[in-house]
Structures are given as structure tokens and as C-alpha cells.
PDB file of C-alpha atoms and ligand atoms in Angstrom:
ATOM      1  CA  MET A   1     129.650  80.687  98.673  1.00 50.00           C
ATOM      2  CA  ALA A   2     132.056  81.189 101.190  1.00 47.00           C
ATOM      3  CA  GLN A   3     134.765  84.416 100.998  1.00 56.00           C
ATOM      4  CA  ILE A   4     133.327  87.839 100.094  1.00 71.00           C
ATOM      5  CA  TYR A   5     135.725  89.072  98.027  1.00 84.00           C
ATOM      6  CA  LYS A   6     137.095  92.685  98.140  1.00 87.00           C
ATOM      7  CA  VAL A   7     134.574  94.698  95.970  1.00 91.00           C
ATOM      8  CA  ASN A   8     133.144  98.732  95.809  1.00 92.00           C
ATOM      9  CA  VAL A   9     129.505  98.004  97.607  1.00 93.00           C
ATOM     10  CA  ASN A  10     128.798  98.933 101.006  1.00 92.00           C
ATOM     11  CA  THR A  11     127.507  96.050 102.724  1.00 91.00           C
ATOM     12  CA  SER A  12     126.880  96.991 106.725  1.00 92.00           C
ATOM     13  CA  ALA A  13     122.907  97.830 105.623  1.00 94.00           C
ATOM     14  CA  LEU A  14     122.461  94.865 104.384  1.00 96.00           C
ATOM     15  CA  LYS A  15     121.580  93.342 107.239  1.00 96.00           C
ATOM     16  CA  LYS A  16     119.272  90.846 106.242  1.00 97.00           C
ATOM     17  CA  ALA A  17     119.725  90.288 102.374  1.00 97.00           C
ATOM     18  CA  GLY A  18     123.976  90.198 102.909  1.00 96.00           C
ATOM     19  CA  ARG A  19     125.995  87.306 102.246  1.00 92.00           C
ATOM     20  CA  ASP A  20     127.309  87.551 106.197  1.00 87.00           C
ATOM     21  CA  THR A  21     123.626  87.077 107.588  1.00 86.00           C
ATOM     22  CA  TYR A  22     122.871  83.760 106.098  1.00 87.00           C
ATOM     23  CA  LYS A  23     125.313  82.429 104.472  1.00 88.00           C
ATOM     24  CA  GLU A  24     123.188  79.619 102.928  1.00 94.00           C
ATOM     25  CA  ASN A  25     121.534  81.145  99.607  1.00 97.00           C
ATOM     26  CA  THR A  26     117.550  81.557 100.195  1.00 98.00           C
ATOM     27  CA  VAL A  27     115.478  79.151  98.136  1.00 98.00           C
ATOM     28  CA  ILE A  28     111.672  80.765  98.023  1.00 98.00           C
ATOM     29  CA  GLN A  29     109.088  77.681  97.192  1.00 96.00           C
ATOM     30  CA  ILE A  30     105.959  78.149  95.301  1.00 96.00           C
ATOM     31  CA  GLY A  31     104.249  75.141  95.200  1.00 92.00           C
ATOM     32  CA  ASP A  32     106.174  72.540  94.201  1.00 91.00           C
ATOM     33  CA  LEU A  33     108.524  75.159  92.657  1.00 95.00           C
ATOM     34  CA  LYS A  34     112.198  76.070  93.768  1.00 97.00           C
ATOM     35  CA  ILE A  35     113.125  79.583  92.489  1.00 98.00           C
ATOM     36  CA  GLY A  36     116.766  80.229  93.905  1.00 97.00           C
ATOM     37  CA  GLY A  37     117.928  76.297  94.237  1.00 95.00           C
ATOM     38  CA  SER A  38     119.587  74.082  92.201  1.00 94.00           C
ATOM     39  CA  ASP A  39     117.188  73.736  88.954  1.00 96.00           C
ATOM     40  CA  VAL A  40     117.207  77.009  86.281  1.00 98.00           C
ATOM     41  CA  VAL A  41     113.655  78.927  86.936  1.00 98.00           C
ATOM     42  CA  VAL A  42     112.066  79.686  83.311  1.00 98.00           C
ATOM     43  CA  ILE A  43     109.469  82.966  83.516  1.00 98.00           C
ATOM     44  CA  ALA A  44     107.700  83.363  80.139  1.00 98.00           C
ATOM     45  CA  GLY A  45     104.818  85.406  78.558  1.00 98.00           C
ATOM     46  CA  PRO A  46     103.747  88.483  77.781  1.00 98.00           C
ATOM     47  CA  CYS A  47     104.611  91.775  78.211  1.00 98.00           C
ATOM     48  CA  ALA A  48     100.841  93.220  79.108  1.00 98.00           C
ATOM     49  CA  VAL A  49      97.676  90.957  79.188  1.00 98.00           C
ATOM     50  CA  GLU A  50      95.780  91.575  76.741  1.00 98.00           C
ATOM     51  CA  SER A  51      92.881  89.157  75.871  1.00 98.00           C
ATOM     52  CA  LYS A  52      91.744  85.597  77.317  1.00 98.00           C
ATOM     53  CA  GLU A  53      93.062  84.224  74.519  1.00 98.00           C
ATOM     54  CA  GLN A  54      96.194  85.299  73.780  1.00 98.00           C
ATOM     55  CA  MET A  55      97.144  84.196  77.699  1.00 98.00           C
ATOM     56  CA  LEU A  56      95.694  81.230  77.314  1.00 98.00           C
ATOM     57  CA  THR A  57      97.674  80.482  73.997  1.00 97.00           C
ATOM     58  CA  THR A  58     100.951  81.673  74.778  1.00 97.00           C
ATOM     59  CA  ALA A  59     101.256  79.975  78.080  1.00 97.00           C
ATOM     60  CA  GLN A  60      99.979  76.663  77.142  1.00 97.00           C
ATOM     61  CA  ALA A  61     102.969  77.365  74.551  1.00 98.00           C
ATOM     62  CA  VAL A  62     105.317  78.433  77.220  1.00 98.00           C
ATOM     63  CA  ARG A  63     104.236  75.733  79.203  1.00 97.00           C
ATOM     64  CA  ASP A  64     105.136  72.835  77.102  1.00 97.00           C
ATOM     65  CA  SER A  65     108.195  73.859  75.670  1.00 97.00           C
ATOM     66  CA  GLY A  66     108.796  74.038  79.524  1.00 97.00           C
ATOM     67  CA  ALA A  67     108.324  77.335  81.222  1.00 98.00           C
ATOM     68  CA  THR A  68     107.106  76.990  85.168  1.00 97.00           C
ATOM     69  CA  ILE A  69     106.219  80.856  85.397  1.00 98.00           C
ATOM     70  CA  LEU A  70     104.002  82.748  83.654  1.00 98.00           C
ATOM     71  CA  ARG A  71     104.652  86.804  83.234  1.00 98.00           C
ATOM     72  CA  GLY A  72     101.650  89.722  82.120  1.00 98.00           C
ATOM     73  CA  GLY A  73     101.389  92.851  83.473  1.00 98.00           C
ATOM     74  CA  ALA A  74      97.957  93.630  84.394  1.00 98.00           C
ATOM     75  CA  PHE A  75      98.826  97.339  85.006  1.00 98.00           C
ATOM     76  CA  LYS A  76     101.723  99.027  82.541  1.00 96.00           C
ATOM     77  CA  PRO A  77     103.935 101.780  83.418  1.00 95.00           C
ATOM     78  CA  ARG A  78     104.559 103.272  79.714  1.00 94.00           C
ATOM     79  CA  SER A  79     106.779 105.934  78.763  1.00 94.00           C
ATOM     80  CA  SER A  80     103.896 107.430  77.000  1.00 96.00           C
ATOM     81  CA  PRO A  81     100.398 108.008  78.982  1.00 96.00           C
ATOM     82  CA  TYR A  82      98.491 107.935  75.479  1.00 96.00           C
ATOM     83  CA  SER A  83      99.997 103.688  75.072  1.00 96.00           C
ATOM     84  CA  PHE A  84      97.787 101.001  76.575  1.00 94.00           C
ATOM     85  CA  GLN A  85      98.607 101.250  80.417  1.00 97.00           C
ATOM     86  CA  GLY A  86      96.608  97.853  81.231  1.00 97.00           C
ATOM     87  CA  LEU A  87      93.952  95.943  81.761  1.00 98.00           C
ATOM     88  CA  GLU A  88      93.797  96.490  85.318  1.00 97.00           C
ATOM     89  CA  GLU A  89      91.550  94.233  87.576  1.00 97.00           C
ATOM     90  CA  GLU A  90      89.871  92.544  84.408  1.00 98.00           C
ATOM     91  CA  GLY A  91      93.936  91.479  83.554  1.00 98.00           C
ATOM     92  CA  LEU A  92      94.749  90.064  86.884  1.00 98.00           C
ATOM     93  CA  LYS A  93      91.196  88.111  86.439  1.00 98.00           C
ATOM     94  CA  ILE A  94      92.650  86.642  83.551  1.00 98.00           C
ATOM     95  CA  LEU A  95      96.307  85.711  84.870  1.00 98.00           C
ATOM     96  CA  ARG A  96      94.111  84.154  87.462  1.00 98.00           C
ATOM     97  CA  LEU A  97      92.525  81.626  85.236  1.00 98.00           C
ATOM     98  CA  THR A  98      94.881  81.364  82.737  1.00 98.00           C
ATOM     99  CA  SER A  99      97.006  79.725  85.629  1.00 98.00           C
ATOM    100  CA  GLN A 100      94.385  78.108  87.293  1.00 97.00           C
ATOM    101  CA  ILE A 101      94.321  76.177  83.594  1.00 97.00           C
ATOM    102  CA  THR A 102      97.617  75.629  82.806  1.00 97.00           C
ATOM    103  CA  GLY A 103      98.876  75.232  86.744  1.00 96.00           C
ATOM    104  CA  LEU A 104     101.127  77.545  86.194  1.00 97.00           C
ATOM    105  CA  PRO A 105     102.332  80.363  89.489  1.00 98.00           C
ATOM    106  CA  VAL A 106     102.152  83.881  87.415  1.00 98.00           C
ATOM    107  CA  ILE A 107     104.020  86.485  88.932  1.00 98.00           C
ATOM    108  CA  THR A 108     102.386  90.481  88.088  1.00 98.00           C
ATOM    109  CA  GLU A 109     103.650  94.373  88.269  1.00 98.00           C
ATOM    110  CA  VAL A 110     102.436  96.010  91.360  1.00 98.00           C
ATOM    111  CA  MET A 111     102.932  99.967  90.539  1.00 98.00           C
ATOM    112  CA  ASP A 112     101.483 101.441  93.110  1.00 97.00           C
ATOM    113  CA  THR A 113     100.325 100.904  96.860  1.00 98.00           C
ATOM    114  CA  ARG A 114      96.632 101.298  96.630  1.00 98.00           C
ATOM    115  CA  GLN A 115      96.993  97.984  94.628  1.00 97.00           C
ATOM    116  CA  VAL A 116      99.194  96.126  96.837  1.00 98.00           C
ATOM    117  CA  GLU A 117      95.831  94.207  98.710  1.00 97.00           C
ATOM    118  CA  LEU A 118      94.270  93.569  95.111  1.00 98.00           C
ATOM    119  CA  VAL A 119      96.873  92.648  93.071  1.00 98.00           C
ATOM    120  CA  SER A 120      98.272  89.576  95.874  1.00 98.00           C
ATOM    121  CA  GLU A 121      94.487  88.236  95.477  1.00 98.00           C
ATOM    122  CA  TYR A 122      95.701  87.435  91.786  1.00 98.00           C
ATOM    123  CA  ALA A 123      99.338  87.103  92.163  1.00 98.00           C
ATOM    124  CA  ASP A 124     101.761  84.498  93.033  1.00 98.00           C
ATOM    125  CA  ILE A 125     104.884  86.479  93.114  1.00 98.00           C
ATOM    126  CA  LEU A 126     104.523  90.551  92.663  1.00 98.00           C
ATOM    127  CA  GLN A 127     106.543  92.573  91.172  1.00 98.00           C
ATOM    128  CA  ILE A 128     108.119  95.713  91.617  1.00 98.00           C
ATOM    129  CA  GLY A 129     109.043  97.217  87.840  1.00 98.00           C
ATOM    130  CA  SER A 130     112.112  98.687  87.123  1.00 98.00           C
ATOM    131  CA  ARG A 131     110.691 102.481  87.772  1.00 98.00           C
ATOM    132  CA  ASN A 132     109.526 101.729  91.058  1.00 98.00           C
ATOM    133  CA  MET A 133     112.843 100.673  91.962  1.00 98.00           C
ATOM    134  CA  HIS A 134     113.213 103.788  94.640  1.00 98.00           C
ATOM    135  CA  ASN A 135     109.906 103.653  95.772  1.00 98.00           C
ATOM    136  CA  MET A 136     110.696 103.243  99.460  1.00 98.00           C
ATOM    137  CA  ALA A 137     106.641 102.958  99.749  1.00 98.00           C
ATOM    138  CA  LEU A 138     105.818 100.366  97.976  1.00 98.00           C
ATOM    139  CA  LEU A 139     108.836  98.585  99.059  1.00 98.00           C
ATOM    140  CA  LYS A 140     108.140  98.747 102.357  1.00 98.00           C
ATOM    141  CA  GLU A 141     104.020  98.190 101.401  1.00 98.00           C
ATOM    142  CA  VAL A 142     105.246  95.175  99.874  1.00 98.00           C
ATOM    143  CA  GLY A 143     107.270  93.857 102.686  1.00 98.00           C
ATOM    144  CA  LYS A 144     103.902  93.567 104.198  1.00 98.00           C
ATOM    145  CA  SER A 145     102.786  90.829 102.149  1.00 97.00           C
ATOM    146  CA  SER A 146     102.735  87.690 102.309  1.00 97.00           C
ATOM    147  CA  LYS A 147     103.384  86.916  98.733  1.00 98.00           C
ATOM    148  CA  PRO A 148     107.379  86.333  97.469  1.00 98.00           C
ATOM    149  CA  VAL A 149     108.822  90.187  95.693  1.00 98.00           C
ATOM    150  CA  MET A 150     110.452  90.247  92.606  1.00 99.00           C
ATOM    151  CA  ILE A 151     112.664  93.646  92.062  1.00 99.00           C
ATOM    152  CA  LYS A 152     113.395  94.562  88.915  1.00 98.00           C
ATOM    153  CA  ARG A 153     116.734  96.545  88.880  1.00 98.00           C
ATOM    154  CA  GLY A 154     115.965 100.806  88.609  1.00 98.00           C
ATOM    155  CA  MET A 155     117.508 101.504  84.874  1.00 98.00           C
ATOM    156  CA  ALA A 156     120.126 103.730  86.489  1.00 98.00           C
ATOM    157  CA  ALA A 157     120.095 101.744  90.095  1.00 98.00           C
ATOM    158  CA  THR A 158     123.737 100.932  91.413  1.00 98.00           C
ATOM    159  CA  ILE A 159     124.233  97.223  92.487  1.00 98.00           C
ATOM    160  CA  GLU A 160     124.521  98.644  96.085  1.00 98.00           C
ATOM    161  CA  GLU A 161     121.331 100.890  95.682  1.00 98.00           C
ATOM    162  CA  PHE A 162     119.574  97.685  94.048  1.00 98.00           C
ATOM    163  CA  LEU A 163     120.303  95.267  96.836  1.00 98.00           C
ATOM    164  CA  LEU A 164     119.292  97.897  99.572  1.00 98.00           C
ATOM    165  CA  ALA A 165     115.948  97.688  98.089  1.00 98.00           C
ATOM    166  CA  ALA A 166     115.595  94.178  98.819  1.00 98.00           C
ATOM    167  CA  GLU A 167     116.749  95.137 102.479  1.00 98.00           C
ATOM    168  CA  TYR A 168     113.794  97.425 102.206  1.00 98.00           C
ATOM    169  CA  VAL A 169     111.282  94.641 101.881  1.00 98.00           C
ATOM    170  CA  MET A 170     113.337  91.975 103.869  1.00 98.00           C
ATOM    171  CA  ALA A 171     113.348  94.952 107.001  1.00 98.00           C
ATOM    172  CA  ASN A 172     109.351  95.300 106.697  1.00 98.00           C
ATOM    173  CA  GLY A 173     109.089  91.274 107.347  1.00 98.00           C
ATOM    174  CA  ASN A 174     109.387  89.992 103.386  1.00 98.00           C
ATOM    175  CA  GLU A 175     112.511  87.633 103.223  1.00 98.00           C
ATOM    176  CA  GLN A 176     110.764  86.178 100.096  1.00 98.00           C
ATOM    177  CA  VAL A 177     112.575  88.380  97.813  1.00 98.00           C
ATOM    178  CA  ILE A 178     113.962  88.008  94.647  1.00 99.00           C
ATOM    179  CA  LEU A 179     116.638  90.029  92.498  1.00 99.00           C
ATOM    180  CA  CYS A 180     115.833  90.496  88.535  1.00 99.00           C
ATOM    181  CA  GLU A 181     118.896  92.527  86.380  1.00 99.00           C
ATOM    182  CA  ARG A 182     116.994  93.626  83.718  1.00 98.00           C
ATOM    183  CA  GLY A 183     119.585  96.030  81.992  1.00 98.00           C
ATOM    184  CA  ILE A 184     120.888  99.433  82.852  1.00 98.00           C
ATOM    185  CA  ARG A 185     121.107 102.887  80.344  1.00 98.00           C
ATOM    186  CA  THR A 186     124.299 103.057  79.169  1.00 98.00           C
ATOM    187  CA  PHE A 187     125.454 105.627  76.306  1.00 98.00           C
ATOM    188  CA  GLU A 188     124.758 102.728  73.498  1.00 98.00           C
ATOM    189  CA  PRO A 189     122.123 103.167  71.624  1.00 98.00           C
ATOM    190  CA  SER A 190     121.741 100.539  69.331  1.00 98.00           C
ATOM    191  CA  THR A 191     119.905  97.985  72.376  1.00 98.00           C
ATOM    192  CA  ARG A 192     117.107  99.247  74.022  1.00 98.00           C
ATOM    193  CA  ASN A 193     119.483  98.723  77.813  1.00 98.00           C
ATOM    194  CA  THR A 194     122.615  97.182  78.256  1.00 98.00           C
ATOM    195  CA  LEU A 195     122.199  94.017  80.338  1.00 98.00           C
ATOM    196  CA  ASP A 196     124.366  93.623  82.890  1.00 98.00           C
ATOM    197  CA  LEU A 197     125.706  90.707  83.453  1.00 98.00           C
ATOM    198  CA  ASN A 198     128.455  91.832  85.816  1.00 98.00           C
ATOM    199  CA  ALA A 199     126.415  91.840  88.162  1.00 98.00           C
ATOM    200  CA  ILE A 200     125.062  88.433  88.660  1.00 98.00           C
ATOM    201  CA  PRO A 201     128.746  87.154  90.203  1.00 97.00           C
ATOM    202  CA  MET A 202     128.701  90.203  92.210  1.00 97.00           C
ATOM    203  CA  ILE A 203     125.499  90.394  93.190  1.00 97.00           C
ATOM    204  CA  LYS A 204     125.815  86.202  93.755  1.00 97.00           C
ATOM    205  CA  GLN A 205     128.960  86.968  96.457  1.00 95.00           C
ATOM    206  CA  LEU A 206     126.818  90.010  97.859  1.00 97.00           C
ATOM    207  CA  THR A 207     123.646  88.291  98.722  1.00 97.00           C
ATOM    208  CA  HIS A 208     121.480  84.932  99.546  1.00 98.00           C
ATOM    209  CA  LEU A 209     119.100  86.161  97.455  1.00 98.00           C
ATOM    210  CA  PRO A 210     117.534  84.316  94.066  1.00 98.00           C
ATOM    211  CA  VAL A 211     118.653  86.675  90.648  1.00 98.00           C
ATOM    212  CA  ILE A 212     116.789  86.867  87.590  1.00 98.00           C
ATOM    213  CA  VAL A 213     117.789  87.961  84.076  1.00 99.00           C
ATOM    214  CA  ASP A 214     115.710  89.460  81.706  1.00 99.00           C
ATOM    215  CA  PRO A 215     117.645  89.602  78.889  1.00 99.00           C
ATOM    216  CA  SER A 216     113.562  90.807  77.082  1.00 98.00           C
ATOM    217  CA  HIS A 217     113.894  94.306  78.255  1.00 98.00           C
ATOM    218  CA  GLY A 218     117.702  94.113  78.826  1.00 98.00           C
ATOM    219  CA  THR A 219     118.470  93.987  74.502  1.00 98.00           C
ATOM    220  CA  GLY A 220     115.325  95.147  73.399  1.00 98.00           C
ATOM    221  CA  HIS A 221     115.419  92.690  70.334  1.00 98.00           C
ATOM    222  CA  TRP A 222     114.374  89.243  70.268  1.00 98.00           C
ATOM    223  CA  TRP A 223     116.703  88.077  67.873  1.00 98.00           C
ATOM    224  CA  MET A 224     118.864  89.143  71.028  1.00 98.00           C
ATOM    225  CA  VAL A 225     117.069  86.562  73.432  1.00 99.00           C
ATOM    226  CA  PRO A 226     118.410  83.431  73.208  1.00 98.00           C
ATOM    227  CA  PRO A 227     121.993  84.150  73.033  1.00 98.00           C
ATOM    228  CA  LEU A 228     121.978  86.807  76.481  1.00 98.00           C
ATOM    229  CA  ALA A 229     119.709  83.879  78.120  1.00 98.00           C
ATOM    230  CA  ASN A 230     122.112  80.989  77.642  1.00 98.00           C
ATOM    231  CA  ALA A 231     124.995  83.996  78.892  1.00 98.00           C
ATOM    232  CA  ALA A 232     122.750  84.883  82.330  1.00 98.00           C
ATOM    233  CA  ILE A 233     122.801  81.155  83.150  1.00 98.00           C
ATOM    234  CA  ALA A 234     126.637  80.250  82.171  1.00 98.00           C
ATOM    235  CA  VAL A 235     127.243  83.181  84.526  1.00 98.00           C
ATOM    236  CA  GLY A 236     125.274  81.724  87.040  1.00 98.00           C
ATOM    237  CA  ALA A 237     122.084  83.530  87.050  1.00 98.00           C
ATOM    238  CA  ASP A 238     118.890  81.299  88.728  1.00 98.00           C
ATOM    239  CA  GLY A 239     116.600  81.779  86.288  1.00 98.00           C
ATOM    240  CA  VAL A 240     115.844  83.924  83.177  1.00 98.00           C
ATOM    241  CA  MET A 241     112.155  85.881  82.583  1.00 99.00           C
ATOM    242  CA  ILE A 242     111.371  86.332  78.763  1.00 99.00           C
ATOM    243  CA  GLU A 243     108.607  88.083  76.585  1.00 98.00           C
ATOM    244  CA  VAL A 244     106.529  85.955  74.459  1.00 98.00           C
ATOM    245  CA  HIS A 245     103.561  86.964  72.298  1.00 98.00           C
ATOM    246  CA  TYR A 246     101.848  84.657  70.024  1.00 96.00           C
ATOM    247  CA  LYS A 247     102.143  87.581  67.347  1.00 97.00           C
ATOM    248  CA  PRO A 248     104.723  89.699  68.449  1.00 98.00           C
ATOM    249  CA  GLU A 249     104.362  91.777  65.118  1.00 98.00           C
ATOM    250  CA  GLU A 250     100.294  92.502  67.194  1.00 97.00           C
ATOM    251  CA  ALA A 251     101.439  92.932  70.402  1.00 98.00           C
ATOM    252  CA  LEU A 252      99.849  96.130  72.449  1.00 97.00           C
ATOM    253  CA  SER A 253     103.909  96.779  73.917  1.00 97.00           C
ATOM    254  CA  ASP A 254     107.100  95.037  73.556  1.00 98.00           C
ATOM    255  CA  GLY A 255     106.114  93.334  70.419  1.00 98.00           C
ATOM    256  CA  ASP A 256     109.839  94.060  69.145  1.00 98.00           C
ATOM    257  CA  GLN A 257     111.354  92.361  71.991  1.00 98.00           C
ATOM    258  CA  SER A 258     109.404  89.157  72.263  1.00 98.00           C
ATOM    259  CA  LEU A 259     109.975  85.922  71.290  1.00 98.00           C
ATOM    260  CA  THR A 260     107.085  83.927  69.086  1.00 98.00           C
ATOM    261  CA  PRO A 261     105.651  80.429  71.110  1.00 98.00           C
ATOM    262  CA  GLU A 262     108.144  78.836  68.092  1.00 98.00           C
ATOM    263  CA  GLY A 263     111.384  81.237  68.626  1.00 98.00           C
ATOM    264  CA  PHE A 264     111.114  80.276  72.904  1.00 98.00           C
ATOM    265  CA  ASN A 265     110.799  76.645  72.438  1.00 98.00           C
ATOM    266  CA  GLU A 266     114.128  77.228  70.288  1.00 98.00           C
ATOM    267  CA  MET A 267     116.082  78.959  72.835  1.00 98.00           C
ATOM    268  CA  MET A 268     114.327  76.412  75.081  1.00 98.00           C
ATOM    269  CA  GLU A 269     116.599  74.111  73.694  1.00 97.00           C
ATOM    270  CA  GLY A 270     119.655  75.789  73.399  1.00 98.00           C
ATOM    271  CA  LEU A 271     119.105  77.070  77.520  1.00 98.00           C
ATOM    272  CA  ASN A 272     118.586  73.543  78.561  1.00 97.00           C
ATOM    273  CA  LYS A 273     122.122  72.825  76.823  1.00 98.00           C
ATOM    274  CA  VAL A 274     123.626  75.853  78.566  1.00 98.00           C
ATOM    275  CA  ALA A 275     122.010  74.797  82.346  1.00 98.00           C
ATOM    276  CA  LEU A 276     123.230  70.941  82.493  1.00 98.00           C
ATOM    277  CA  ALA A 277     127.026  72.569  81.223  1.00 98.00           C
ATOM    278  CA  VAL A 278     127.025  74.489  84.395  1.00 98.00           C
ATOM    279  CA  GLY A 279     125.515  71.938  86.295  1.00 97.00           C
ATOM    280  CA  LYS A 280     121.713  72.907  86.914  1.00 97.00           C
ATOM    281  CA  LYS A 281     119.120  71.974  85.487  1.00 96.00           C
ATOM    282  CA  ILE A 282     115.698  73.250  83.522  1.00 96.00           C
ATOM    283  CA  ALA A 283     113.220  72.955  86.671  1.00 93.00           C
ATOM    284  CA  SER A 284     109.883  71.470  85.970  1.00 87.00           C
ATOM    285  CA  PRO A 285     106.623  72.896  84.873  1.00 76.00           C
ATOM    286  CA  ALA A 286     104.034  72.280  87.091  1.00 65.00           C
ATOM    287  CA  MET A 287     101.440  70.043  86.763  1.00 60.00           C
ATOM    288  CA  SER A 288     100.003  71.032  83.637  1.00 54.00           C
ATOM    289  CA  LEU A 289      95.628  70.576  84.077  1.00 58.00           C
ATOM    290  CA  VAL A 290      94.761  70.787  79.874  1.00 54.00           C
TER     291      VAL A 290
HETATM  292  C1  LIG L   1     108.181  94.068  82.505  1.00 75.99           C
HETATM  293  O1  LIG L   1     108.843  93.206  83.003  1.00 75.99           O
HETATM  294  O2  LIG L   1     107.662  94.496  82.315  1.00 75.99           O
HETATM  295  C2  LIG L   1     108.600  95.728  82.733  1.00 75.99           C
HETATM  296  C3  LIG L   1     107.363  97.100  82.905  1.00 75.99           C
HETATM  297  O3  LIG L   1     109.874  95.674  83.210  1.00 75.99           O
HETATM  298  P1  LIG L   1     110.591  96.739  83.961  1.00 75.99           P
HETATM  299  O4  LIG L   1     110.310  97.471  84.504  1.00 75.99           O
HETATM  300  O5  LIG L   1     111.968  95.936  84.125  1.00 75.99           O
HETATM  301  O6  LIG L   1     110.822  97.956  82.604  1.00 75.99           O
HETATM  302 MN1  LIG L   2     107.689  94.618  78.836  1.00 75.99          MN
END
């Protein structure tokens, strides 16, 4: 991407994340999988790790439909302290086991500086959640990690602040950063958030980092996920992150925005067509062991 168009974003501090620094897109490699290359990456899995059975069933289903990375939270940043908080280290162990069985690399959230070492032992990609995008201590800590980091946009963060969060990680030594647009808070109450698809071409213009879109948290409604996933790829996202649960009505978190494995499979058929229409294809799943 050659020209930087005039925009109302101060890019002077984007010494590593800015387009001025690296003209070529950053491609993050996890085994054979490339994030930010010519293929569309699909991250899928439940909101939270709940059990071995749940993870294995979901992982096998999403892999067979073409997902390339498995998601699942072991440490959950819930709005209420009385809601399910995640299985913590037990959840990380289940994630790792599921990854070994299915061949899918795993992404999971790290909520606190004190968890970075532990989560890094189990995860292939560290996720910084929306609520922690402004946690500079945590950004600095994952900046010292050798694992790729995916930063989710703060729900009230400007694009400039979002990119500065990436700069924090990069300035501390870790240049393997992925950005994730997951919707922002607006005056609109009919959806959980407003998925800001404007952000995708804007971010692509300003940085060389890969950008993923999360239409599950962006909308809060499972039936809105497929059309917004299609739209994300159409506007230039490098991939999508989708919540899938084998029994959404029994999910311990975010069941309303989770697709069933069947719904996910149907979504992938549509996404394939959109990827082809914009000159891309869906990245191939990792080597399956079962
Ligand atoms: C998640 O993806 O697990 C999550 C908690 O999302 P967010 O940080 O975007 O709210
Ligand atoms: Mn969720």
C-alpha cells in the first residue's frame, strides 16, 4: 500500500507500528499458518473453555469446516464478579490438549501481568482483551514475550489509541502484533456493540499489522455474525474471530452470540465466496491428527 491519505490521526508516535516504518505487510507465522498474508485466517471456538468434551467436540467441528486457529478463554473478564470466571490453569491445559489432538494452534486471553508466563506456556497467541487494551503494564509485559499478541480494540478506544497499544507491545520488543476490531460502544442499544468496519481500511492505511474482525462481540447476536464476517473480509480484514459453541443455549458465557457448529459451517461456505471475490482464499486448516 503506497500512499498515506490525509486522516485525523496523529501517527508520529507509531515508530514501529506505522506504515512509514514498514511498507510491506507484517505476516505472522504460526507453524505453517500465516496471519496477514494473502489468505483469510479464521479463528473459531467457544467464548470460554468449559470442559474437555466441549473443547474437543467444538474444535474438531470448526476445524473440519475450515477454521485455522482455536479460541477459548481460560481467564474470563466478566462484567459481574458472580458470573463464570473461567477454568484458569485447568482451562489452559484443556486448550493445549485439544490443540495437540486437533493440530489447531490456540489463542487465549491473558488478563494480568502475573499470568503472562503461565499463559505463554500453553498458548500459541496471547490475547489482550478489550477491557485491557489500556493496561500499559500488561502491554509492556506481553511486549517481552516471544509469543504473538492479538490486541482487541478497547470498547471506547479511538483508532489512534488502538494503534498506540500495538506500539507499546512493539516498543518493548515484540513486533508480532495482530489487531482485532471487536466493536465499540455507541448510542445504539439493539446490538451489544457497533462493529466499526470503517476501522479496517483506516488501520490498513496506517499500519502494516494484520487485522482481524470479531463480529460475535461486535454484534452480540449469532444471526448477525455471518453477514458481518462477510463484510469484514470484503473491506479487507485479514481474518475473522468467531464464537462457536456445541450447545449455545447451555454456554456459560456469550451463548446468544455463538454459532452452532452447523451454523459455522454454513457461514464458512459464504465466507469462501467472499474471499474469492476479493482475490483471496480461506487459509487451509493445520495438519489434523484425528
Ligand atoms: C473474548 O474474545 O473472549 C472477549 C472477552 O472479548 P472482548 O475482550 O472483545 O470483550
Ligand atoms: Mn465472548
